[in-house]
PDB file of C-alpha atoms in Angstrom:
ATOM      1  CA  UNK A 819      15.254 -98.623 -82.921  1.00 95.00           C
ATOM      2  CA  UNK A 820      12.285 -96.043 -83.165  1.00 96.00           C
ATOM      3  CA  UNK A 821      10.111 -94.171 -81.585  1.00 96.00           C
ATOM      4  CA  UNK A 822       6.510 -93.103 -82.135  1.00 96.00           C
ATOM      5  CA  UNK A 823       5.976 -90.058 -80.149  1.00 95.00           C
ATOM      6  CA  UNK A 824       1.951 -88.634 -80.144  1.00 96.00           C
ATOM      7  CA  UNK A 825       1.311 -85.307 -78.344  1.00 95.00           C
ATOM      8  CA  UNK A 826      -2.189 -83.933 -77.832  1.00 97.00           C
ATOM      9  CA  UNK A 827      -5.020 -82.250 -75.559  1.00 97.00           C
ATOM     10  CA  UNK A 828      -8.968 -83.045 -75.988  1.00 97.00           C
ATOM     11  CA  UNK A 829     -11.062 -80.104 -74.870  1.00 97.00           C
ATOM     12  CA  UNK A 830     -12.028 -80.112 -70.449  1.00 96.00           C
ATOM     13  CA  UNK A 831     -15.606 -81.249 -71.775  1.00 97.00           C
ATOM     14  CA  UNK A 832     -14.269 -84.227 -73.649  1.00 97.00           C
ATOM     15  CA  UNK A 833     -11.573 -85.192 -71.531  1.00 96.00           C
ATOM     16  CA  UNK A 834     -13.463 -88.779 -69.790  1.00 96.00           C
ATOM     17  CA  UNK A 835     -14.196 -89.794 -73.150  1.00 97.00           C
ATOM     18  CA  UNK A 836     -10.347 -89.190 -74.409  1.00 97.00           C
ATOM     19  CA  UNK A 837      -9.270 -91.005 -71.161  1.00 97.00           C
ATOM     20  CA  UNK A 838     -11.829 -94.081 -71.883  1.00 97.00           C
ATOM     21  CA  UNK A 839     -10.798 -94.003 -75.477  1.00 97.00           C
ATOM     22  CA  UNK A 840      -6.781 -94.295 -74.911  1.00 96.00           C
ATOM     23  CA  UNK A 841      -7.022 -96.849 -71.871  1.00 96.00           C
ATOM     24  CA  UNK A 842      -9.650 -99.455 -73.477  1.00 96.00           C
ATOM     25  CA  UNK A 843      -9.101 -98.917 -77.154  1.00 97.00           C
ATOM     26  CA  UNK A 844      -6.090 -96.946 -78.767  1.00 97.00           C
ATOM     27  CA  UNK A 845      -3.491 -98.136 -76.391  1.00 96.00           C
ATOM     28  CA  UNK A 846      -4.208-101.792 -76.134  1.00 96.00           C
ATOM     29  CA  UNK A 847      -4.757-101.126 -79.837  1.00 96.00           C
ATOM     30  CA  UNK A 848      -1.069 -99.863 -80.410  1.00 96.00           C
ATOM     31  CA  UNK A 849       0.557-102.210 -78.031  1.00 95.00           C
ATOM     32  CA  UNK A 850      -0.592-105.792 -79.722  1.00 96.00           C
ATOM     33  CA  UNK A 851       1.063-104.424 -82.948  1.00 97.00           C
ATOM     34  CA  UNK A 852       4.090-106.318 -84.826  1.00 98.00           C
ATOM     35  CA  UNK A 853       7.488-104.608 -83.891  1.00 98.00           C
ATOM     36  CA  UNK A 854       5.418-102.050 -80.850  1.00 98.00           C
ATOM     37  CA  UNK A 855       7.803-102.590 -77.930  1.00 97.00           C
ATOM     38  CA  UNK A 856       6.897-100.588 -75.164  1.00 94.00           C
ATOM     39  CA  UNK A 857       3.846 -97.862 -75.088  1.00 94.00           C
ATOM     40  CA  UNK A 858       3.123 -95.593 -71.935  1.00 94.00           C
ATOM     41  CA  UNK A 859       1.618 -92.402 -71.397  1.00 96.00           C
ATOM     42  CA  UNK A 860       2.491 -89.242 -69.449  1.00 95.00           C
ATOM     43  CA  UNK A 861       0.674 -86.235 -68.237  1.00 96.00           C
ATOM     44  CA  UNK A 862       1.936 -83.086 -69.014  1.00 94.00           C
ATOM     45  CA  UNK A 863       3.262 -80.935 -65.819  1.00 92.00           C
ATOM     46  CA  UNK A 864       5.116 -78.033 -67.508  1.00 88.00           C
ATOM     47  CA  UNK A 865       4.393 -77.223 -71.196  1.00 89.00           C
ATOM     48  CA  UNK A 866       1.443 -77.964 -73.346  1.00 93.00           C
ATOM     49  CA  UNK A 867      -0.263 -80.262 -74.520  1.00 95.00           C
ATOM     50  CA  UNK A 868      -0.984 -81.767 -71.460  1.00 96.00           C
ATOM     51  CA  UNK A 869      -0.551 -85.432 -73.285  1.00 97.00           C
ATOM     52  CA  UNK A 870       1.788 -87.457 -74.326  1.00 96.00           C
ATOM     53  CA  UNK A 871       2.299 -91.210 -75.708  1.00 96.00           C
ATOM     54  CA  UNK A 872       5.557 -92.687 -76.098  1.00 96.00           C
ATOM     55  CA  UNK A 873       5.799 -96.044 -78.379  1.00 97.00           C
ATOM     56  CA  UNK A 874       9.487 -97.846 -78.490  1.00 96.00           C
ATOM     57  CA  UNK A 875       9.684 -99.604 -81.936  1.00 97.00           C
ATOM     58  CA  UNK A 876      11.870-102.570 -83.028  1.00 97.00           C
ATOM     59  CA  UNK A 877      12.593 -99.609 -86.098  1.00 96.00           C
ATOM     60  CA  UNK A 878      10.115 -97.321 -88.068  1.00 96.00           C
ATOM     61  CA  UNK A 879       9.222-100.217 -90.291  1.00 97.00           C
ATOM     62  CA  UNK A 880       7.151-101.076 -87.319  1.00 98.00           C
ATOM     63  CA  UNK A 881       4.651 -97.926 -88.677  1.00 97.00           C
ATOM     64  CA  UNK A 882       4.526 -99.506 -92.287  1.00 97.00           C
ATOM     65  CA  UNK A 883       3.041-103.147 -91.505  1.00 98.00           C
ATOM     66  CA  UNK A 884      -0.436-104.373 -92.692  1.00 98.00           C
ATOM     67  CA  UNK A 885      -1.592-104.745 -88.917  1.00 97.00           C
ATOM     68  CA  UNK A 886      -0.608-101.046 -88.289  1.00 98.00           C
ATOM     69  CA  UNK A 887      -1.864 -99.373 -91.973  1.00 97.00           C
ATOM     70  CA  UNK A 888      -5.081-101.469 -91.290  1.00 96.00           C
ATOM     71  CA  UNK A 889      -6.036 -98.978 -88.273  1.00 96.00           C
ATOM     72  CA  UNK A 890      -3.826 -95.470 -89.216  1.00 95.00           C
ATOM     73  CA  UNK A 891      -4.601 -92.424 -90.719  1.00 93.00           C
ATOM     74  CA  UNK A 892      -7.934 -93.029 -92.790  1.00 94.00           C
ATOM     75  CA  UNK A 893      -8.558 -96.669 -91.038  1.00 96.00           C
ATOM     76  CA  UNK A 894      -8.565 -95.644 -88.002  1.00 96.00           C
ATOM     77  CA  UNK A 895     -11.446 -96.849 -85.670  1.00 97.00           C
ATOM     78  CA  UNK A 896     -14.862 -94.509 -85.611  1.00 97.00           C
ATOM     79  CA  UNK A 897     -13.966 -93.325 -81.805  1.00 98.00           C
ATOM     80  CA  UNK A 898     -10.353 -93.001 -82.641  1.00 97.00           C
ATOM     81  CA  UNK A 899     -11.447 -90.371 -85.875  1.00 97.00           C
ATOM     82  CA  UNK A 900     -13.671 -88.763 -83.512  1.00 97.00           C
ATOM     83  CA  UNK A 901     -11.311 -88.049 -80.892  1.00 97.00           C
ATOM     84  CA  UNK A 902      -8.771 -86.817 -83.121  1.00 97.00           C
ATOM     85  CA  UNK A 903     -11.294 -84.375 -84.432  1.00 97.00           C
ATOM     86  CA  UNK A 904     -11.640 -82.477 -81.348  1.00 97.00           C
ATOM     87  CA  UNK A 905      -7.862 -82.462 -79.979  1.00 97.00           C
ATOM     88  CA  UNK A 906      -5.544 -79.507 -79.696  1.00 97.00           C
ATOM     89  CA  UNK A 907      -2.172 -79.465 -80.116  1.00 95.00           C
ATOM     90  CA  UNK A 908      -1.883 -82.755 -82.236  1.00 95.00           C
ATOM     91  CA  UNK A 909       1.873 -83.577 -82.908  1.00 93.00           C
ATOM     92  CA  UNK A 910       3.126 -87.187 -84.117  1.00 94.00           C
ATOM     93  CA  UNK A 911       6.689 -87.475 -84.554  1.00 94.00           C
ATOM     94  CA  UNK A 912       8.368 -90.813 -85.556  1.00 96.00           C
ATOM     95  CA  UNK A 913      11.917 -90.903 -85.002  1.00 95.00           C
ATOM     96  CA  UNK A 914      14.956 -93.032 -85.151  1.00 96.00           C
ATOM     97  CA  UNK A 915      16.714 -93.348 -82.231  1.00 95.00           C
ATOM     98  CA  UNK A 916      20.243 -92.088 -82.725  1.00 94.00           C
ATOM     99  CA  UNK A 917      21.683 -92.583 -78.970  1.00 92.00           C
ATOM    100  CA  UNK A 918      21.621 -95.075 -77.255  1.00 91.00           C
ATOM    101  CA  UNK A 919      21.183 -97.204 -80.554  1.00 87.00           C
ATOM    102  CA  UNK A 920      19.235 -99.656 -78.416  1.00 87.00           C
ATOM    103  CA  UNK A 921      17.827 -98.555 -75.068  1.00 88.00           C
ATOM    104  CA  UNK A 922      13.854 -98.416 -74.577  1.00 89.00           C
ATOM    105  CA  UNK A 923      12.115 -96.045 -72.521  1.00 87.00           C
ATOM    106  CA  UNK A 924      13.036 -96.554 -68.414  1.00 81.00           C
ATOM    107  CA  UNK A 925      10.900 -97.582 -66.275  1.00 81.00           C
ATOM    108  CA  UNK A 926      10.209 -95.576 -63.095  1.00 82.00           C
ATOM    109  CA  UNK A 927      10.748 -92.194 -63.740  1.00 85.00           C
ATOM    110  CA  UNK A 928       9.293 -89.407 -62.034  1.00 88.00           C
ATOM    111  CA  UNK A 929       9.862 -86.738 -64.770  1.00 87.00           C
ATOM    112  CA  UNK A 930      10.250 -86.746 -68.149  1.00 86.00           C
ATOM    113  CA  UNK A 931      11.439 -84.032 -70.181  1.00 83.00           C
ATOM    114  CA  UNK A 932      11.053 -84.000 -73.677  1.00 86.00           C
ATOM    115  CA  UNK A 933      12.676 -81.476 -75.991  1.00 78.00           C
ATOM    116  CA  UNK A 934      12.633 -80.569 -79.658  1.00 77.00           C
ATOM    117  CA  UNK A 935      13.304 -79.781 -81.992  1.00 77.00           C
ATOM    118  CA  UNK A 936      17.535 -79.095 -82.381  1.00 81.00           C
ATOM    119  CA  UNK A 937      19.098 -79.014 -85.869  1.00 81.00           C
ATOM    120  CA  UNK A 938      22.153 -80.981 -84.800  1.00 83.00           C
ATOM    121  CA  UNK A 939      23.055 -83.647 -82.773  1.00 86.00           C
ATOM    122  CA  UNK A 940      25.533 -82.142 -81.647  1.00 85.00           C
ATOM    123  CA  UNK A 941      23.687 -78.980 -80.161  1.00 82.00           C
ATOM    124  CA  UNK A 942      21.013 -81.410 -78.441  1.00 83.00           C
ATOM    125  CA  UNK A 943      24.665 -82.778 -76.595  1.00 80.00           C
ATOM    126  CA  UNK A 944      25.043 -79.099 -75.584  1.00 77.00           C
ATOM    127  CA  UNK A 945      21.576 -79.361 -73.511  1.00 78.00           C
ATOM    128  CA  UNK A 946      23.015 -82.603 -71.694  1.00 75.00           C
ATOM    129  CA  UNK A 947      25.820 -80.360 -70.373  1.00 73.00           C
ATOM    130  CA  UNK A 948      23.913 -77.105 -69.254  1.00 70.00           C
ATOM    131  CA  UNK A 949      23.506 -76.204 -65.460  1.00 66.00           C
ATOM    132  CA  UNK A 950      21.324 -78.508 -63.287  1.00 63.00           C
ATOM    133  CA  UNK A 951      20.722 -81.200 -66.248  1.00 65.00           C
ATOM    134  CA  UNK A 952      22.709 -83.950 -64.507  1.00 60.00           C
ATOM    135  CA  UNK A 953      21.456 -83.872 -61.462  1.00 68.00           C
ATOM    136  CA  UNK A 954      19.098 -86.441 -61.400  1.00 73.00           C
ATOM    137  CA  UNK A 955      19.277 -87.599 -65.043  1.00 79.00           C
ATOM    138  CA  UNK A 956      18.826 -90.874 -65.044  1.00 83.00           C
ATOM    139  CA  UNK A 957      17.989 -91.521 -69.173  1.00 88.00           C
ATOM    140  CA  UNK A 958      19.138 -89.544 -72.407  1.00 89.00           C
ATOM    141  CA  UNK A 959      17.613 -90.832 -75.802  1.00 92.00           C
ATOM    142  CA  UNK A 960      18.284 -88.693 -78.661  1.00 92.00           C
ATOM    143  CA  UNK A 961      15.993 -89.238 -82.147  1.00 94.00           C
ATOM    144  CA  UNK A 962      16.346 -87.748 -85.407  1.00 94.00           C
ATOM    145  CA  UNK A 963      12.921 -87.177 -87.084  1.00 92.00           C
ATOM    146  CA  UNK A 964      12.828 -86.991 -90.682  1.00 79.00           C
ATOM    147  CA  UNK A 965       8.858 -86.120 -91.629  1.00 82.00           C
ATOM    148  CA  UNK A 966       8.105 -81.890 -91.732  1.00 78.00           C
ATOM    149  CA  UNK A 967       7.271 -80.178 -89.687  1.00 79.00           C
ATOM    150  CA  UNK A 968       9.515 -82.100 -86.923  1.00 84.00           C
ATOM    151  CA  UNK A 969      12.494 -82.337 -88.395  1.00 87.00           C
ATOM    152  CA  UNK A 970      15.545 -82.389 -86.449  1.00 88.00           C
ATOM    153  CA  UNK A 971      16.885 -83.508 -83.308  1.00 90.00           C
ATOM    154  CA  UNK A 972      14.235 -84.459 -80.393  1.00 90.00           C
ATOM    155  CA  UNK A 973      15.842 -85.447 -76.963  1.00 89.00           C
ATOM    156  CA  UNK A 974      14.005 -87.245 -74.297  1.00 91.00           C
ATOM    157  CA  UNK A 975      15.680 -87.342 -70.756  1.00 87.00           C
ATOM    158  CA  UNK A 976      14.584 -89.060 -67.967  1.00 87.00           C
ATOM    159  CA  UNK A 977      14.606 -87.894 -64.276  1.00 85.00           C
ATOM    160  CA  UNK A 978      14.229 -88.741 -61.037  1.00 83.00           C
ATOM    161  CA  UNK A 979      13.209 -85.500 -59.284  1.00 76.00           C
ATOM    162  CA  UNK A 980      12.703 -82.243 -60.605  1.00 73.00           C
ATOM    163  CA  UNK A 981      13.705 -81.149 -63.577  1.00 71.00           C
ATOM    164  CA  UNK A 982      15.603 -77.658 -63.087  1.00 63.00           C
ATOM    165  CA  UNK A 983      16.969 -76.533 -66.888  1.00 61.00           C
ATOM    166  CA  UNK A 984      16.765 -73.350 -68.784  1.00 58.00           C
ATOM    167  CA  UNK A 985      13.841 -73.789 -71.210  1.00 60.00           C
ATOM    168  CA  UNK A 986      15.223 -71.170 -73.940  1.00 60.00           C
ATOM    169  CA  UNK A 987      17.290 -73.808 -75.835  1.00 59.00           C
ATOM    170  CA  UNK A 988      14.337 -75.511 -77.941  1.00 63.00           C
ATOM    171  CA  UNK A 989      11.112 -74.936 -79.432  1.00 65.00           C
ATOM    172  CA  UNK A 990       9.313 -77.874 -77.458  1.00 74.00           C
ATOM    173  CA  UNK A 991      10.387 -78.091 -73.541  1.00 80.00           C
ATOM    174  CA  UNK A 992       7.486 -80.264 -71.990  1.00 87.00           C
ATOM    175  CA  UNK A 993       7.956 -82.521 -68.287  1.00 88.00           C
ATOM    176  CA  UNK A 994       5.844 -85.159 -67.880  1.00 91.00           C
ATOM    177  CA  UNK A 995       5.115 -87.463 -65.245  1.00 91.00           C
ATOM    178  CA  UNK A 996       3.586 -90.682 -65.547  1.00 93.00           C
ATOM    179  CA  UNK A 997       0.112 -91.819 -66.596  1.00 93.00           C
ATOM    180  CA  UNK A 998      -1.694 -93.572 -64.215  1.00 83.00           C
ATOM    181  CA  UNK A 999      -4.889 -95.412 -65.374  1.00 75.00           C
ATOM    182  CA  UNK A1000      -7.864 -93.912 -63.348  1.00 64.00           C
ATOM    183  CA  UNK A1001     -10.567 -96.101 -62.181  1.00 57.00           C
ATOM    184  CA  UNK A1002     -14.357 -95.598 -64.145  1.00 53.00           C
ATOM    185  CA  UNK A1003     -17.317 -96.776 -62.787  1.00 52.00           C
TER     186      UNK A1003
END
């Protein structure tokens, strides 16, 4: 399996527009692709940006079919280009999911923590182990990421309750909680 992971922020000006743009085009968008198995989004609670979207993929080939190349990078859709254009802290990591081979995102969580980026597997299995990480754990997915600057080991742990860890063990420690779709007029 795989994992598209997209992390950004749009300016507090733009922000409406960003929401509109990821609940009526770019997720719908992303979700009717070939091999897209889950997508969700979470709001940022501790960390920065305050965005993140979380794709499950059947594997990473799921980022090299016509349907997807025919709206990424230069394709992309005019309001997709233009929201891009004025978003901090844009990060896209795809990753293949090293453990558990095949479990998708869970449902339900409260919290999700996301951290990056380890050099080893092994050391992300050291985070799993520190003080206060077990209690309420309720998910651990660990990815590799092969493209620079991202390389290494990114672990994704979901919680149910607060998340109560010492942040000085990666260079990305975000909690998230879950998106939920507000109503326009």
């Amino acid at each position: 399996m795989g994992l598209l992971l997209v992390m950004m922020e749009p300016p507090a000006e733009h922000d409406e527009e960003f929401q509109a743009w990821y609940d009526t085009e770019h997720m719908p968008q992303r979700r009717a692709m070939p091999g897209f198995l889950s997508a969700a989004r979470w709001e940022c609670v501790e960390g920065w940006p305050r965005w993140l979207a979380l794709y499950d993929l059947e594997s990473l080939d799921a980022l090299k079919t016509p349907e997807y190349l025919a709206v990424a990078g230069e394709r992309s859709t005019p309001w997709t280009r233009r929201i891009l254009g004025f978003a901090k802290g844009y990060r896209r990591v795809a990753a293949r999911q090293l453990e558990p081979v095949d479990a998708m995102a869970m449902e339900g969580a409260e919290r999700l923590l996301v951290v990056a980026k380890f050099g080893t597997r092994e050391e992300a299995g050291h985070l799993r182990c520190a003080p206060g990480m077990l209690q309420g754990l309720a998910q651990w997915r660990v990815f590799e990421c092969a493209t620079a600057p991202d390389a290494g080991i990114w672990v994704i742990a979901g919680f149910n309750g607060e998340v109560s860890v010492a942040r000085d063990v990666a260079t990305v420690w975000n909690v998230y909680t879950p998106y939920y779709q507000r109503q326009r007029d």
